CSV table of C-alpha atoms and ligand atoms in Angstrom, one decimal:
chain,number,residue,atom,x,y,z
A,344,UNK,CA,0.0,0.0,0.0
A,345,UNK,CA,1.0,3.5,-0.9
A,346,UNK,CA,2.0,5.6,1.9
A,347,UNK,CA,0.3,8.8,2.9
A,348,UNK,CA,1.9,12.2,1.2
A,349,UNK,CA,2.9,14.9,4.1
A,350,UNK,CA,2.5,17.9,2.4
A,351,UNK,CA,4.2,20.3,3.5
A,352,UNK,CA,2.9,22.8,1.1
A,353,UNK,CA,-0.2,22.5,2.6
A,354,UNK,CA,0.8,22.6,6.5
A,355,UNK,CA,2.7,25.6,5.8
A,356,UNK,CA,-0.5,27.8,3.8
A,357,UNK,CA,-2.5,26.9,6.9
A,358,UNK,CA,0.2,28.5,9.7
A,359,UNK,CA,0.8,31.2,7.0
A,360,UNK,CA,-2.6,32.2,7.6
A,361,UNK,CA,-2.4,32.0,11.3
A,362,UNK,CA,0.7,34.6,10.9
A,363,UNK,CA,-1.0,36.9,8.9
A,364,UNK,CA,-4.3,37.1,11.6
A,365,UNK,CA,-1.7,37.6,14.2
A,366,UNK,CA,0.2,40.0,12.1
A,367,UNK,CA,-2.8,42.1,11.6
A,368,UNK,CA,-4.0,41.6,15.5
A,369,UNK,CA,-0.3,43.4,16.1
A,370,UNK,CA,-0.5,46.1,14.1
A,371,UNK,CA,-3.9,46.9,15.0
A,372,UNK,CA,-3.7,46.9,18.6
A,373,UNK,CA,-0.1,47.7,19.2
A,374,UNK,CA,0.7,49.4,16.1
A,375,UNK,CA,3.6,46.9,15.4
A,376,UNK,CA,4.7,45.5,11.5
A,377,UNK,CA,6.7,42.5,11.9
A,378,UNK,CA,10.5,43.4,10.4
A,379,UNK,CA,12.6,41.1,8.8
A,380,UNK,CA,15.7,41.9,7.3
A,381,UNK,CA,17.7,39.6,5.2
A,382,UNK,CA,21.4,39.6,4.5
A,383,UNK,CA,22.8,38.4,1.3
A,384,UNK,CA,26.6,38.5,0.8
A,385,UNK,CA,27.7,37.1,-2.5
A,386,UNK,CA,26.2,35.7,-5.7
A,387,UNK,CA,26.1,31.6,-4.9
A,388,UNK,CA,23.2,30.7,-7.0
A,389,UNK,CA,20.9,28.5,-4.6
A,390,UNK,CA,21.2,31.8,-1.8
A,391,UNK,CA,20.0,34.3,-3.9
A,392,UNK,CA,16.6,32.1,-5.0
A,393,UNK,CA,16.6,31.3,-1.3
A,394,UNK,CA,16.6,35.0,-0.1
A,395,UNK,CA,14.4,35.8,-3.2
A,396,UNK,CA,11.4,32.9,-1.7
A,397,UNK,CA,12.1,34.5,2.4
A,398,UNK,CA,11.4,38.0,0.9
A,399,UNK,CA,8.4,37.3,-1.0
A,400,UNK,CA,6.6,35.3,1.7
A,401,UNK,CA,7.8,38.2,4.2
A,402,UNK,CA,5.5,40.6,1.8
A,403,UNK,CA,3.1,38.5,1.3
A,404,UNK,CA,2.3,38.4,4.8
A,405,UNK,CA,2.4,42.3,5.0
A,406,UNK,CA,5.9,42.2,6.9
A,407,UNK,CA,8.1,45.3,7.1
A,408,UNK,CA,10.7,43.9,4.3
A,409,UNK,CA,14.4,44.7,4.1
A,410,UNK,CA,17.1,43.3,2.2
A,411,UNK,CA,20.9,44.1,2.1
A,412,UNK,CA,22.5,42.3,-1.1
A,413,UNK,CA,26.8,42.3,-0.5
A,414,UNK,CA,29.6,41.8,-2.7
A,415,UNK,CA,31.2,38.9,-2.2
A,416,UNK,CA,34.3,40.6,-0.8
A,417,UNK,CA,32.5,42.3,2.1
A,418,UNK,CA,34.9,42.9,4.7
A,419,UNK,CA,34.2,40.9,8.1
A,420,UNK,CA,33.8,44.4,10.1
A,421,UNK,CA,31.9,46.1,7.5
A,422,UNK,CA,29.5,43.3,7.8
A,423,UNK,CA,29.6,43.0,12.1
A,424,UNK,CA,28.6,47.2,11.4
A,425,UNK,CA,25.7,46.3,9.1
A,426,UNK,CA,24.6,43.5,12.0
A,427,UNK,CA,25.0,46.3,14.6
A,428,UNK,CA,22.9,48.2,12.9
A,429,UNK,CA,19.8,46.8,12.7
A,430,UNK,CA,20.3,45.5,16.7
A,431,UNK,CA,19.8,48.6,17.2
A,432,UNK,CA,16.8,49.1,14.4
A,433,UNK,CA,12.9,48.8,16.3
A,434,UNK,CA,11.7,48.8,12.8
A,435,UNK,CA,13.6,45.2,12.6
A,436,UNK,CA,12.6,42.6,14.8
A,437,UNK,CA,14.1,39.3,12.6
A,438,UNK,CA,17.8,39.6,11.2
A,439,UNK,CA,18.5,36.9,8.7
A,440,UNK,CA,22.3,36.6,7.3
A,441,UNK,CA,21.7,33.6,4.6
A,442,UNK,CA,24.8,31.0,5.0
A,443,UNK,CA,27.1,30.2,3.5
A,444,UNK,CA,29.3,33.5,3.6
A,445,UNK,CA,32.3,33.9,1.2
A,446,UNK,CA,35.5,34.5,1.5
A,447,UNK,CA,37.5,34.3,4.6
A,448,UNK,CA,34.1,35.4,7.0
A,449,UNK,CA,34.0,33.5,9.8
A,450,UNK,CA,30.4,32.5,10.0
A,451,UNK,CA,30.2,32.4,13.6
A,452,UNK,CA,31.7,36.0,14.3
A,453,UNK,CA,29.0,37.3,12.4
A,454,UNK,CA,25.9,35.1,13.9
A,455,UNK,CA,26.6,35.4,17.9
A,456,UNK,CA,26.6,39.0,16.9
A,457,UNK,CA,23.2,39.1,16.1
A,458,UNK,CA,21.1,40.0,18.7
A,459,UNK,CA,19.3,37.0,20.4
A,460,UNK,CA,16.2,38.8,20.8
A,461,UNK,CA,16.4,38.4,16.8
A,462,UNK,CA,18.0,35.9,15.9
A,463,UNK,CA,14.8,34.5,13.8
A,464,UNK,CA,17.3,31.9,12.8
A,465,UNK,CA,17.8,30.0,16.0
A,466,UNK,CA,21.6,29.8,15.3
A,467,UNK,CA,22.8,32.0,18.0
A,468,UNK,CA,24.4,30.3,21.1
A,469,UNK,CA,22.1,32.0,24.0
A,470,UNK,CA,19.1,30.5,21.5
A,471,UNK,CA,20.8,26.9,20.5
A,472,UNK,CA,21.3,26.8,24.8
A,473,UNK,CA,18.0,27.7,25.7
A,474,UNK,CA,16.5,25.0,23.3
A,475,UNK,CA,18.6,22.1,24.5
A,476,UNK,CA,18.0,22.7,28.3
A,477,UNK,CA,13.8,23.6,27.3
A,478,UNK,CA,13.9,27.1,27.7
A,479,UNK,CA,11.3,29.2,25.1
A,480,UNK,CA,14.0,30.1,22.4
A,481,UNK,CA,14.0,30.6,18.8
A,482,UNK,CA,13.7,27.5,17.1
A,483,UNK,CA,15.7,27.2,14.1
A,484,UNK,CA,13.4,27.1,11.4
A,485,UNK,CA,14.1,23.6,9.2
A,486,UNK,CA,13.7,21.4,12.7
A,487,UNK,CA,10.8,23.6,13.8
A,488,UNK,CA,9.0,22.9,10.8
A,489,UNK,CA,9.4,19.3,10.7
A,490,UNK,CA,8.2,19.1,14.6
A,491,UNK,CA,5.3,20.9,13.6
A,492,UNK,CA,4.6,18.7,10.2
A,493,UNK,CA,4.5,15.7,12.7
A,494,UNK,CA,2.0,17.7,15.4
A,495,UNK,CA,-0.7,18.9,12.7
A,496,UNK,CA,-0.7,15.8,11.1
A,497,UNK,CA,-1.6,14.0,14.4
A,498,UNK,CA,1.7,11.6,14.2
A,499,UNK,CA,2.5,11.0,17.9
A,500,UNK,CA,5.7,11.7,19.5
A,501,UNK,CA,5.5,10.3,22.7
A,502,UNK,CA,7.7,7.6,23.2
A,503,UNK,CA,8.5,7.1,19.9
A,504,UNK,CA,11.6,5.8,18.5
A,505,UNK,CA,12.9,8.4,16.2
A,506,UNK,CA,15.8,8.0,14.2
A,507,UNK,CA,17.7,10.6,12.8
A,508,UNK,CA,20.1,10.1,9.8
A,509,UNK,CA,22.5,13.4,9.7
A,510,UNK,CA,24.1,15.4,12.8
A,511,UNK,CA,24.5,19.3,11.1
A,512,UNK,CA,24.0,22.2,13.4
A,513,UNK,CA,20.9,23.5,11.1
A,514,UNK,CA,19.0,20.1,11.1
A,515,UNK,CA,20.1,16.9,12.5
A,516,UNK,CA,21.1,18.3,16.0
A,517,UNK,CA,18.3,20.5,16.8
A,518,UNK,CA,16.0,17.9,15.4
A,519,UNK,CA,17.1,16.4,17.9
A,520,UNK,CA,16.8,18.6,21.0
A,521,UNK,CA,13.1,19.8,20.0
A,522,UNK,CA,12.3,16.1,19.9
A,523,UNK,CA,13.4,14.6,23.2
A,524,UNK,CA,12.4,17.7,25.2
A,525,UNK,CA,9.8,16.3,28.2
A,526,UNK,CA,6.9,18.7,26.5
A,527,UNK,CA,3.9,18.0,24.2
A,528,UNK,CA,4.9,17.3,20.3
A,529,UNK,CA,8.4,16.0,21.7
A,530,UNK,CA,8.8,13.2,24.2
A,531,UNK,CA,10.5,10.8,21.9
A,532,UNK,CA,13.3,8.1,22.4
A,533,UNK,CA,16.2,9.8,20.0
A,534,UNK,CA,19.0,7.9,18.1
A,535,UNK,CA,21.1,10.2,15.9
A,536,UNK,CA,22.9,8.3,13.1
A,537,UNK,CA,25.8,10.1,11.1
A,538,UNK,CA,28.8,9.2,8.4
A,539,UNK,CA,30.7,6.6,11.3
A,540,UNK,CA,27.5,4.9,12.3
A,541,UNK,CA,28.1,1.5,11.9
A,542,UNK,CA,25.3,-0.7,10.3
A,543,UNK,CA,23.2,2.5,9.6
A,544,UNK,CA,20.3,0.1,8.4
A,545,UNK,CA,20.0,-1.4,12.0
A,546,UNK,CA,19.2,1.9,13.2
A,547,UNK,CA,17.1,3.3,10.6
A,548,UNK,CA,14.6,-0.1,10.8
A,549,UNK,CA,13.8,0.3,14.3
A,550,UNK,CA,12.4,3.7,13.7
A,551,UNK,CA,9.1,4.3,14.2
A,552,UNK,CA,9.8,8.5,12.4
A,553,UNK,CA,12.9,8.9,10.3
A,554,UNK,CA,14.1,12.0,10.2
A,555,UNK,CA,17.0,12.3,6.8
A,556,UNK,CA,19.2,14.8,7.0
A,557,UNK,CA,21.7,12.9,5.2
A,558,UNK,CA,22.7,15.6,1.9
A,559,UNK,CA,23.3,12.7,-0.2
A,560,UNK,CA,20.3,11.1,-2.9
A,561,UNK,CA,18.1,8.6,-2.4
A,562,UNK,CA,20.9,7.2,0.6
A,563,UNK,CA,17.6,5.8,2.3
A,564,UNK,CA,16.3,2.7,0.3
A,565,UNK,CA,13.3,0.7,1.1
A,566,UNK,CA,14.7,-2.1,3.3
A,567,UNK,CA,16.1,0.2,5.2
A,568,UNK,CA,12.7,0.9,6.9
A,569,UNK,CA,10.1,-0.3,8.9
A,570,UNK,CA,6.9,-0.8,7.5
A,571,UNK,CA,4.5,1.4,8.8
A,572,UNK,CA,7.1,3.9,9.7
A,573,UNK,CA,6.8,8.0,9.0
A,574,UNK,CA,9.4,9.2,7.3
A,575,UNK,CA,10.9,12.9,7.0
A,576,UNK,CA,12.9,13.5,3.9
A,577,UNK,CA,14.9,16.2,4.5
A,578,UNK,CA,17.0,16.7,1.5
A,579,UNK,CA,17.5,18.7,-1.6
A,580,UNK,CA,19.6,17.0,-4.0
A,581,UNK,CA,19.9,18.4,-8.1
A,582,UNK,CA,20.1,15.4,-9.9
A,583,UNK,CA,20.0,17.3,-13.9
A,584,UNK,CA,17.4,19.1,-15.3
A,585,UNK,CA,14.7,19.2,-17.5
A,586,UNK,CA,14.1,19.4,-20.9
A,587,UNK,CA,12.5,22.8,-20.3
A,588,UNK,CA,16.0,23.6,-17.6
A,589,UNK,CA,14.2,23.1,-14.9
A,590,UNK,CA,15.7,21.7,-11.6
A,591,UNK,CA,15.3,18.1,-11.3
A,592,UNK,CA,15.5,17.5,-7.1
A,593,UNK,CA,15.3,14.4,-5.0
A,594,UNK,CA,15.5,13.9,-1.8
A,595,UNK,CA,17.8,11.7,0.5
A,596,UNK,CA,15.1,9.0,0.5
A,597,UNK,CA,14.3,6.8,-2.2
A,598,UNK,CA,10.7,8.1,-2.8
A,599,UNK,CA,9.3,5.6,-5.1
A,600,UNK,CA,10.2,2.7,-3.1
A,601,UNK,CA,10.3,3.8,0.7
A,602,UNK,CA,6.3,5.1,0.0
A,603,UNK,CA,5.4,1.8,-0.6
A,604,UNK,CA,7.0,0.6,2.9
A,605,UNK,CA,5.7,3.7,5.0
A,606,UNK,CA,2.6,4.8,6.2
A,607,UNK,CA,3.3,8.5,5.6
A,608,UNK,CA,6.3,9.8,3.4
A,609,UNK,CA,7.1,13.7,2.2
A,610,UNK,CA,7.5,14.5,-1.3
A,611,UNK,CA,10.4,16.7,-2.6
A,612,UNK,CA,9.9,18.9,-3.6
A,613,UNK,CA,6.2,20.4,-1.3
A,614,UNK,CA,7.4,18.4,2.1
A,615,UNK,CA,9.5,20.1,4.2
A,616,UNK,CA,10.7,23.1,1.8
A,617,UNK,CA,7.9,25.5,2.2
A,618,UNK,CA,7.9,24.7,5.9
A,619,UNK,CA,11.1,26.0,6.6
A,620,UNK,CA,10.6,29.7,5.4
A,621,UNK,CA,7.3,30.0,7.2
A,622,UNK,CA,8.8,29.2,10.5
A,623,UNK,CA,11.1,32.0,9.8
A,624,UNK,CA,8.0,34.0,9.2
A,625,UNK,CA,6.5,32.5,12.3
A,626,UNK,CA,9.7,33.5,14.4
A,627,UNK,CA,9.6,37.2,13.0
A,628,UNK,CA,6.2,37.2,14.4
A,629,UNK,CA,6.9,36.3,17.8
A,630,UNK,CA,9.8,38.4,17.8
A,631,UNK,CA,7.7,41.0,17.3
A,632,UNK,CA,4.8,40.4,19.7
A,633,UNK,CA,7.8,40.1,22.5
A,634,UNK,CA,9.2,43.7,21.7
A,635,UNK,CA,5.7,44.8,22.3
A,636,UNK,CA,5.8,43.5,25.9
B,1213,GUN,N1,21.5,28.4,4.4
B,1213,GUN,C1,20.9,27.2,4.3
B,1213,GUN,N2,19.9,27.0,5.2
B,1213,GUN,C2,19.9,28.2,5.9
B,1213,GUN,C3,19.1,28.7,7.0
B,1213,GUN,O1,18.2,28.0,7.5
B,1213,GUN,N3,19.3,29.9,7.4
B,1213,GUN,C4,20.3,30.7,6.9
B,1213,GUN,N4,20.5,31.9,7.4
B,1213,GUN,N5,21.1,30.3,5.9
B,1213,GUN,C5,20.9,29.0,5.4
């Protein structure tokens, strides 16, 4: 049997339209526009459409909308000034410096100095510490979308065995955190699997979710899961293109077979894609209901 499609696409218009009552509760009653500004240093392809997608959803939703396109030889204290900057901005609530940065920029410099109280992308140190010991923090977006994927689709959690097949600091790790946290949507038995796992297929058949985060295609074939499982294909591999030059994209999961193994599978692309920039969205939001109290 055919397993059932997450989409993503469709979660994500439904908390869109939750952001956008709450957006217009704000500025009616406070007199607040959620600000977002997003940094783009360089001319890598993949960031600019990336940027393009956060800008256009941050409009859509009637946010105050700022973006700072760099050369690619921005000096690493020009770009610390630009951060400083909007800290100090109360017409910016969420700062967003798209990754990866050229050049000789250290990456981190530039995110701890973000402030945390914007840090919309839940990479800053006071927000990655807050998350881990179950503090309210700024979820970074990706792992926050997928946690809410499996909550509106009613998939439960609680003492589940999750398996998680990639340990980055964007997805695999957080994942993680949000997931074994002793709180409602979370509550699960966690096993994160990486490139020195040994036997990886042991691990990913016991899962009841798998969560891939792997970066490499279709790494996840079909008898490497447990029927019946839900599985969370987090990966965007180009594999050619079209006739027309369109982008062909698979995931890290073999789609064709795994969804006839699973009970629930997402597609890519429309699974966990569009979740990702409207948890950015979401955290803007918040952001800006906290500076209003
Ligand atoms: N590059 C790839 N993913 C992300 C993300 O979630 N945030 C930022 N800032 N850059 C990225």
């Amino acid at each position: 049997m055919s397993a059932r499609l997450i989409q993503g696409s469709q979660i994500a218009a439904q908390i869109r339209t939750e952001i956008r009552q709450q957006a217009e509760q704000l500025q009616a009653q406070r007199g607040i526009v959620p600000g977002l500004v997003t940094i783009l240093a360089g001319e890598d392809p993949a960031s600019q459409s990336y940027v393009r997608a956060k800008q256009k959803t941050a409009g859509e939703l009637g946010f105050h909308s700022l973006q700072e396109i760099l050369p690619a030889d921005i000096r690493e204290d020009e770009l610390l000034e630009l951060v400083g900057r909007y800290n100090r901005d109360p017409a910016v609530h969420g700062i967003l410096v798209q990754l990866p940065l050229p050049g000789a920029i250290e990456e981190s410099r530039i995110l701890y100095a973000i402030d945390p109280d914007k840090d919309v992308d839940g990479f800053h140190p006071v927000n990655v510490g807050r998350m881990v010991i179950g503090k309210p923090a700024f979820l970074p977006c990706t792992p926050y979308g997928i946690q809410q994927m499996l909550v509106r689709c009613g998939i439960p959690t609680e003492g589940a065995d999750v398996v998680i097949v990639g340990r980055s600091n964007i997805v695999g790790k957080p994942i993680a955190n949000i997931l074994l946290q002793k709180a409602a949507g979370a509550n699960a038995t966690v096993t994160v699997c990486h490139t020195r796992t040994r036997d990886l297929a042991a691990h990913t058949r016991r899962a009841d979710i798998l969560i891939v985060a792997a970066g490499r295609p279709r790494a996840i074939t079909a008898e490497m899961v447990k029927p019946g499982a839900v599985v969370i294909d987090v990966g965007v591999n180009e594999i050619g293109r079209t006739e027309q030059g369109k982008r062909r994209l698979v995931g890290d999961v073999d789609f064709d077979a795994v969804r006839e193994v699973a009970s629930a599978i997402t597609p890519v692309p429309g699974g966990v894609g569009p979740m990702t920039i409207t948890m950015l969205m979401l955290n803007t939001l918040q952001a800006a209901q906290r500076s209003a109290s």
